[in-house]
Tab-separated table of C-alpha atoms and ligand atoms in Angstrom:
chain	number	residue	atom	x	y	z
A	1033	UNK	CA	1.062	17.972	-35.743
A	1034	UNK	CA	-2.074	19.580	-34.323
A	1035	UNK	CA	-1.720	21.824	-31.286
A	1036	UNK	CA	-4.959	21.704	-29.321
A	1037	UNK	CA	-5.699	24.053	-26.449
A	1038	UNK	CA	-9.281	23.237	-25.531
A	1039	UNK	CA	-11.346	20.186	-24.687
A	1040	UNK	CA	-13.937	21.146	-27.309
A	1041	UNK	CA	-11.351	21.237	-30.063
A	1042	UNK	CA	-9.870	17.966	-28.865
A	1043	UNK	CA	-13.267	16.288	-29.152
A	1044	UNK	CA	-13.746	17.709	-32.633
A	1045	UNK	CA	-10.320	16.851	-33.973
A	1046	UNK	CA	-9.531	13.449	-32.466
A	1047	UNK	CA	-11.230	10.245	-33.498
A	1048	UNK	CA	-11.368	8.435	-30.172
A	1049	UNK	CA	-12.436	5.225	-31.879
A	1050	UNK	CA	-8.873	4.966	-33.198
A	1051	UNK	CA	-6.111	3.192	-31.322
A	1052	UNK	CA	-4.982	6.217	-29.300
A	1053	UNK	CA	-1.789	6.351	-27.244
A	1054	UNK	CA	-1.545	9.031	-24.583
A	1055	UNK	CA	1.730	10.385	-23.168
A	1056	UNK	CA	1.151	12.833	-20.288
A	1057	UNK	CA	4.071	15.170	-19.535
A	1058	UNK	CA	4.819	18.377	-17.704
A	1059	UNK	CA	7.074	19.573	-20.525
A	1060	UNK	CA	10.784	20.456	-20.409
A	1061	UNK	CA	11.081	17.404	-22.631
A	1062	UNK	CA	14.072	15.072	-22.558
A	1063	UNK	CA	15.076	11.647	-23.859
A	1064	UNK	CA	12.939	9.906	-21.210
A	1065	UNK	CA	9.795	11.554	-22.585
A	1066	UNK	CA	10.894	10.792	-26.142
A	1067	UNK	CA	11.178	7.091	-25.386
A	1068	UNK	CA	7.558	7.061	-24.158
A	1069	UNK	CA	6.537	8.798	-27.379
A	1070	UNK	CA	8.445	6.230	-29.447
A	1071	UNK	CA	6.673	3.399	-27.620
A	1072	UNK	CA	3.299	5.008	-28.270
A	1073	UNK	CA	4.053	5.599	-31.938
A	1074	UNK	CA	5.032	1.946	-32.309
A	1075	UNK	CA	1.923	0.571	-30.612
A	1076	UNK	CA	-0.772	3.084	-31.556
A	1077	UNK	CA	-2.174	4.625	-34.711
A	1078	UNK	CA	-2.366	8.113	-33.149
A	1079	UNK	CA	-0.368	9.660	-30.314
A	1080	UNK	CA	-1.492	12.500	-28.043
A	1081	UNK	CA	1.159	14.188	-25.899
A	1082	UNK	CA	-0.052	16.545	-23.207
A	1083	UNK	CA	2.042	19.292	-21.681
A	1084	UNK	CA	0.458	20.450	-18.454
A	1085	UNK	CA	2.269	21.506	-15.297
A	1086	UNK	CA	-0.255	20.285	-12.778
A	1087	UNK	CA	-0.276	22.838	-9.949
A	1088	UNK	CA	-2.040	20.629	-7.407
A	1089	UNK	CA	0.640	17.938	-7.407
A	1090	UNK	CA	3.267	20.359	-6.072
A	1091	UNK	CA	3.464	20.384	-2.310
A	1092	UNK	CA	5.662	23.497	-2.362
A	1093	UNK	CA	4.642	26.680	-4.177
A	1094	UNK	CA	8.250	27.536	-4.906
A	1095	UNK	CA	8.806	24.182	-6.581
A	1096	UNK	CA	5.825	24.838	-8.881
A	1097	UNK	CA	7.070	28.333	-9.648
A	1098	UNK	CA	10.607	27.150	-10.421
A	1099	UNK	CA	9.608	24.072	-12.436
A	1100	UNK	CA	11.384	24.301	-15.833
A	1101	UNK	CA	9.224	25.614	-18.664
A	1102	UNK	CA	10.302	25.496	-22.321
A	1103	UNK	CA	7.170	25.318	-24.449
A	1104	UNK	CA	8.651	26.680	-27.695
A	1105	UNK	CA	11.518	24.200	-27.538
A	1106	UNK	CA	9.149	21.365	-26.569
A	1107	UNK	CA	6.819	22.042	-29.508
A	1108	UNK	CA	9.758	21.997	-31.893
A	1109	UNK	CA	10.870	18.628	-30.523
A	1110	UNK	CA	7.362	17.184	-30.814
A	1111	UNK	CA	6.989	18.473	-34.372
A	1112	UNK	CA	10.252	16.757	-35.318
A	1113	UNK	CA	8.942	13.580	-33.711
A	1114	UNK	CA	5.896	13.836	-36.000
A	1115	UNK	CA	3.415	13.178	-33.257
A	1116	UNK	CA	-0.266	13.651	-34.118
A	1117	UNK	CA	-1.616	15.861	-31.333
A	1118	UNK	CA	-0.243	18.053	-28.542
A	1119	UNK	CA	-2.785	18.905	-25.885
A	1120	UNK	CA	-2.094	22.101	-23.932
A	1121	UNK	CA	-5.044	22.628	-21.615
A	1122	UNK	CA	-5.387	25.523	-19.181
A	1123	UNK	CA	-5.676	24.953	-15.447
A	1124	UNK	CA	-9.283	26.217	-15.527
A	1125	UNK	CA	-10.276	23.653	-18.113
A	1126	UNK	CA	-8.827	20.754	-16.189
A	1127	UNK	CA	-10.197	21.831	-12.819
A	1128	UNK	CA	-13.517	23.405	-13.797
A	1129	UNK	CA	-15.122	22.002	-10.685
A	1130	UNK	CA	-13.295	22.160	-7.396
A	1131	UNK	CA	-14.363	18.618	-6.511
A	1132	UNK	CA	-12.162	17.427	-9.359
A	1133	UNK	CA	-9.065	18.198	-7.328
A	1134	UNK	CA	-9.793	15.647	-4.639
A	1135	UNK	CA	-8.725	12.037	-4.966
A	1136	UNK	CA	-7.639	10.296	-1.817
A	1137	UNK	CA	-5.068	7.575	-1.454
A	1138	UNK	CA	-5.055	4.844	1.213
A	1139	UNK	CA	-3.020	5.350	4.373
A	1140	UNK	CA	-1.246	2.128	3.452
A	1141	UNK	CA	0.068	3.846	0.316
A	1142	UNK	CA	1.427	6.865	2.169
A	1143	UNK	CA	5.004	5.683	1.905
A	1144	UNK	CA	8.102	6.827	-0.022
A	1145	UNK	CA	7.211	9.981	-2.016
A	1146	UNK	CA	3.637	9.922	-0.697
A	1147	UNK	CA	4.981	10.226	2.845
A	1148	UNK	CA	7.331	13.111	2.137
A	1149	UNK	CA	5.343	15.017	-0.491
A	1150	UNK	CA	1.967	15.373	1.161
A	1151	UNK	CA	-0.837	15.672	-1.369
A	1152	UNK	CA	1.455	14.959	-4.317
A	1153	UNK	CA	-0.094	11.719	-5.546
A	1154	UNK	CA	-3.600	12.944	-4.717
A	1155	UNK	CA	-2.830	15.682	-7.260
A	1156	UNK	CA	-1.315	13.247	-9.752
A	1157	UNK	CA	-4.351	10.951	-9.582
A	1158	UNK	CA	-6.712	13.915	-9.902
A	1159	UNK	CA	-5.065	15.085	-13.117
A	1160	UNK	CA	-4.917	11.566	-14.552
A	1161	UNK	CA	-8.603	11.171	-13.709
A	1162	UNK	CA	-9.431	14.385	-15.542
A	1163	UNK	CA	-7.236	13.517	-18.508
A	1164	UNK	CA	-8.628	10.020	-18.974
A	1165	UNK	CA	-12.186	11.359	-18.836
A	1166	UNK	CA	-11.262	13.710	-21.680
A	1167	UNK	CA	-8.825	11.533	-23.629
A	1168	UNK	CA	-10.329	8.127	-24.262
A	1169	UNK	CA	-6.984	6.504	-24.934
A	1170	UNK	CA	-6.413	2.804	-25.402
A	1171	UNK	CA	-2.978	3.074	-23.801
A	1172	UNK	CA	-1.249	5.479	-21.447
A	1173	UNK	CA	2.556	5.447	-21.487
A	1174	UNK	CA	4.368	6.024	-18.186
A	1175	UNK	CA	8.023	5.890	-17.163
A	1176	UNK	CA	9.471	3.472	-14.633
A	1177	UNK	CA	11.548	6.246	-13.086
A	1178	UNK	CA	8.372	7.284	-11.297
A	1179	UNK	CA	7.715	3.746	-10.105
A	1180	UNK	CA	5.390	4.601	-7.234
A	1181	UNK	CA	3.409	6.851	-9.562
A	1182	UNK	CA	2.836	3.963	-11.972
A	1183	UNK	CA	1.885	1.690	-9.077
A	1184	UNK	CA	-0.768	4.131	-7.831
A	1185	UNK	CA	-2.095	5.102	-11.278
A	1186	UNK	CA	-2.441	1.450	-12.289
A	1187	UNK	CA	-4.419	0.726	-9.128
A	1188	UNK	CA	-6.552	3.842	-9.531
A	1189	UNK	CA	-7.580	3.383	-13.159
A	1190	UNK	CA	-7.995	-0.412	-13.062
A	1191	UNK	CA	-11.765	-0.568	-12.644
A	1192	UNK	CA	-12.511	2.964	-13.742
A	1193	UNK	CA	-11.160	3.396	-17.266
A	1194	UNK	CA	-10.559	1.148	-20.262
A	1195	UNK	CA	-7.106	2.636	-20.719
A	1196	UNK	CA	-4.191	0.240	-20.234
A	1197	UNK	CA	-0.938	1.323	-18.611
A	1198	UNK	CA	2.235	0.648	-20.591
A	1199	UNK	CA	5.368	0.878	-18.482
A	1200	UNK	CA	8.507	2.198	-20.173
A	1201	UNK	CA	12.044	1.699	-18.931
A	1202	UNK	CA	14.068	4.504	-17.363
A	1203	UNK	CA	16.314	6.276	-19.852
A	1204	UNK	CA	19.688	7.364	-18.461
A	1205	UNK	CA	22.570	9.497	-19.680
A	1206	UNK	CA	26.069	8.071	-20.163
A	1207	UNK	CA	26.758	8.639	-16.444
A	1208	UNK	CA	23.718	6.541	-15.461
A	1209	UNK	CA	21.749	9.561	-14.279
A	1210	UNK	CA	18.076	9.256	-15.221
A	1211	UNK	CA	16.879	12.060	-17.477
A	1212	UNK	CA	14.550	14.364	-15.588
A	1213	UNK	CA	13.115	17.814	-16.277
A	1214	UNK	CA	14.547	18.846	-12.919
A	1215	UNK	CA	18.047	18.140	-14.255
A	1216	UNK	CA	17.642	21.362	-16.265
A	1217	UNK	CA	17.787	23.193	-12.932
A	1218	UNK	CA	21.217	21.736	-12.089
A	1219	UNK	CA	24.713	22.944	-12.993
A	1220	UNK	CA	27.163	20.589	-14.663
A	1221	UNK	CA	28.975	19.881	-11.407
A	1222	UNK	CA	25.694	19.138	-9.589
A	1223	UNK	CA	24.790	16.643	-12.294
A	1224	UNK	CA	28.113	14.950	-11.732
A	1225	UNK	CA	27.473	14.734	-7.980
A	1226	UNK	CA	24.002	13.293	-8.661
A	1227	UNK	CA	25.386	10.689	-11.038
A	1228	UNK	CA	27.961	9.619	-8.433
A	1229	UNK	CA	25.141	8.939	-5.968
A	1230	UNK	CA	23.228	6.966	-8.584
A	1231	UNK	CA	26.385	4.986	-9.340
A	1232	UNK	CA	26.624	4.002	-5.655
A	1233	UNK	CA	22.996	2.849	-5.643
A	1234	UNK	CA	23.456	0.871	-8.839
A	1235	UNK	CA	26.591	-0.750	-7.416
A	1236	UNK	CA	24.682	-1.609	-4.246
A	1237	UNK	CA	21.870	-3.110	-6.337
A	1238	UNK	CA	24.329	-5.259	-8.298
A	1239	UNK	CA	26.052	-6.414	-5.120
A	1240	UNK	CA	22.699	-7.571	-3.680
A	1241	UNK	CA	21.941	-9.386	-6.923
A	1242	UNK	CA	25.239	-11.221	-6.538
A	1243	UNK	CA	24.825	-11.957	-2.857
A	1244	UNK	CA	21.518	-11.205	-1.141
A	1245	UNK	CA	23.247	-10.818	2.236
A	1246	UNK	CA	24.614	-7.498	1.011
A	1247	UNK	CA	21.133	-6.073	1.534
A	1248	UNK	CA	22.250	-5.499	5.139
A	1249	UNK	CA	24.662	-2.848	3.909
A	1250	UNK	CA	21.854	-0.354	3.307
A	1251	UNK	CA	22.843	1.796	6.260
A	1252	UNK	CA	26.480	1.962	5.308
A	1253	UNK	CA	25.504	3.006	1.755
A	1254	UNK	CA	23.323	5.710	3.292
A	1255	UNK	CA	26.163	6.906	5.522
A	1256	UNK	CA	28.550	6.939	2.588
A	1257	UNK	CA	26.221	9.271	0.673
A	1258	UNK	CA	25.359	11.509	3.621
A	1259	UNK	CA	29.013	12.042	4.471
A	1260	UNK	CA	29.278	14.144	1.301
A	1261	UNK	CA	26.665	16.528	2.747
A	1262	UNK	CA	23.881	15.180	0.552
A	1263	UNK	CA	20.422	15.144	2.087
A	1264	UNK	CA	18.708	11.813	1.554
A	1265	UNK	CA	14.955	11.989	1.991
A	1266	UNK	CA	14.604	8.240	1.826
A	1267	UNK	CA	16.653	5.254	0.788
A	1268	UNK	CA	14.525	2.150	1.171
A	1269	UNK	CA	14.221	-1.356	-0.117
A	1270	UNK	CA	10.745	-2.608	-0.880
A	1271	UNK	CA	8.858	-5.348	-2.689
A	1272	UNK	CA	8.434	-4.188	-6.273
A	1273	UNK	CA	5.023	-5.858	-6.613
A	1274	UNK	CA	3.205	-4.313	-3.658
A	1275	UNK	CA	5.757	-1.839	-2.248
A	1276	UNK	CA	5.669	-3.598	1.134
A	1277	UNK	CA	8.771	-4.171	3.219
A	1278	UNK	CA	8.441	-7.924	2.776
A	1279	UNK	CA	10.789	-8.645	-0.057
A	1280	UNK	CA	13.136	-11.351	-1.231
A	1281	UNK	CA	15.991	-11.600	-3.687
A	1282	UNK	CA	13.598	-11.915	-6.625
A	1283	UNK	CA	11.316	-8.968	-5.942
A	1284	UNK	CA	13.351	-6.356	-4.089
A	1285	UNK	CA	13.675	-2.829	-5.410
A	1286	UNK	CA	15.748	0.076	-4.116
A	1287	UNK	CA	14.108	3.498	-3.936
A	1288	UNK	CA	15.900	6.785	-3.363
A	1289	UNK	CA	14.912	10.447	-3.057
A	1290	UNK	CA	17.678	12.967	-2.403
A	1291	UNK	CA	18.478	16.621	-2.722
A	1292	UNK	CA	21.206	18.349	-4.700
A	1293	UNK	CA	21.009	21.856	-3.240
A	1294	UNK	CA	17.243	22.480	-3.289
A	1295	UNK	CA	16.537	20.196	-6.238
A	1296	UNK	CA	14.877	16.906	-5.362
A	1297	UNK	CA	15.696	13.854	-7.485
A	1298	UNK	CA	14.238	10.353	-7.327
A	1299	UNK	CA	15.277	7.032	-8.811
A	1300	UNK	CA	14.919	3.290	-8.347
A	1301	UNK	CA	16.831	0.143	-9.240
B	883	AMP	P1	7.044	14.382	-16.175
B	883	AMP	O1	7.082	15.322	-17.346
B	883	AMP	O2	8.222	14.489	-15.292
B	883	AMP	O3	5.722	14.429	-15.446
B	883	AMP	O4	7.137	12.927	-16.794
B	883	AMP	C1	6.246	12.482	-17.775
B	883	AMP	C2	6.456	11.005	-17.988
B	883	AMP	O5	7.803	10.766	-18.389
B	883	AMP	C3	6.227	10.175	-16.717
B	883	AMP	O6	5.526	8.999	-17.057
B	883	AMP	C4	7.645	9.870	-16.267
B	883	AMP	O7	7.736	8.680	-15.525
B	883	AMP	C5	8.353	9.730	-17.593
B	883	AMP	N1	9.801	9.902	-17.436
B	883	AMP	C6	10.436	10.903	-16.778
B	883	AMP	N2	11.777	10.707	-16.797
B	883	AMP	C7	11.985	9.547	-17.469
B	883	AMP	C8	13.158	8.805	-17.825
B	883	AMP	N3	14.376	9.209	-17.504
B	883	AMP	N4	12.981	7.654	-18.524
B	883	AMP	C9	11.751	7.228	-18.870
B	883	AMP	N5	10.607	7.884	-18.570
B	883	AMP	C10	10.720	9.034	-17.878
């Protein structure tokens, strides 16, 4: 495994004519990340994993500061996975020019996380833009847990890069809680509370699948969660193809963002 810290070295060491798979991460690796890596290793001849905590996608300084960091552990995991390249760029390298930090999204797309985390996806798209200029990958592997992120990245890179998005399913623990780097910031009991909320959402999803009329129970599900003093940022049902509120029993998707203490978790079913 080659650990590469500069764009120059990356260009020297990687043969971009090969079938390259790219897995962008912010580190604090977990089984969700590992499943993306497995997909890339299966489909591509070489896999590049980046670890870069992108400062401009954090709408709160404190959140950026507290984001879990475990580089030594991460590198060990990646070495065991036998991946080809780890890319660890500095902030200065990624954002050499200030203009590189500005990518706008449509007002129409300012929903769900984009509504509540102002500037978040602008920052995500900016870093993806920079990465795909540097890493000429055939495929980029992204997780379904961040569904809106995939939706916006797919739209953004469609006519701009030759890289194809591969969507990977959400990996969950035995309690149904999606793996997330932010879970490292939670105590055991908090994780249990989070998984109980996810269980309620999953149950709600299954009940709608059985009988679409149950979709009207959204508010009572919300109330049931809030009564346990959990702050829900949003709990919405949308069309999974275009994220509009016009959905039917075939294309509906449930989206949730909630807080356990100060830690924000998102999921979708
Ligand atoms: P992050 O390090 O949080 O920026 O995530 C890097 C990639 O891993 C993104 O494409 C995420 O959607 C994906 N990811 C995060 N959690 C999971 C999970 N539980 N299952 C599958 N993919 C995930």
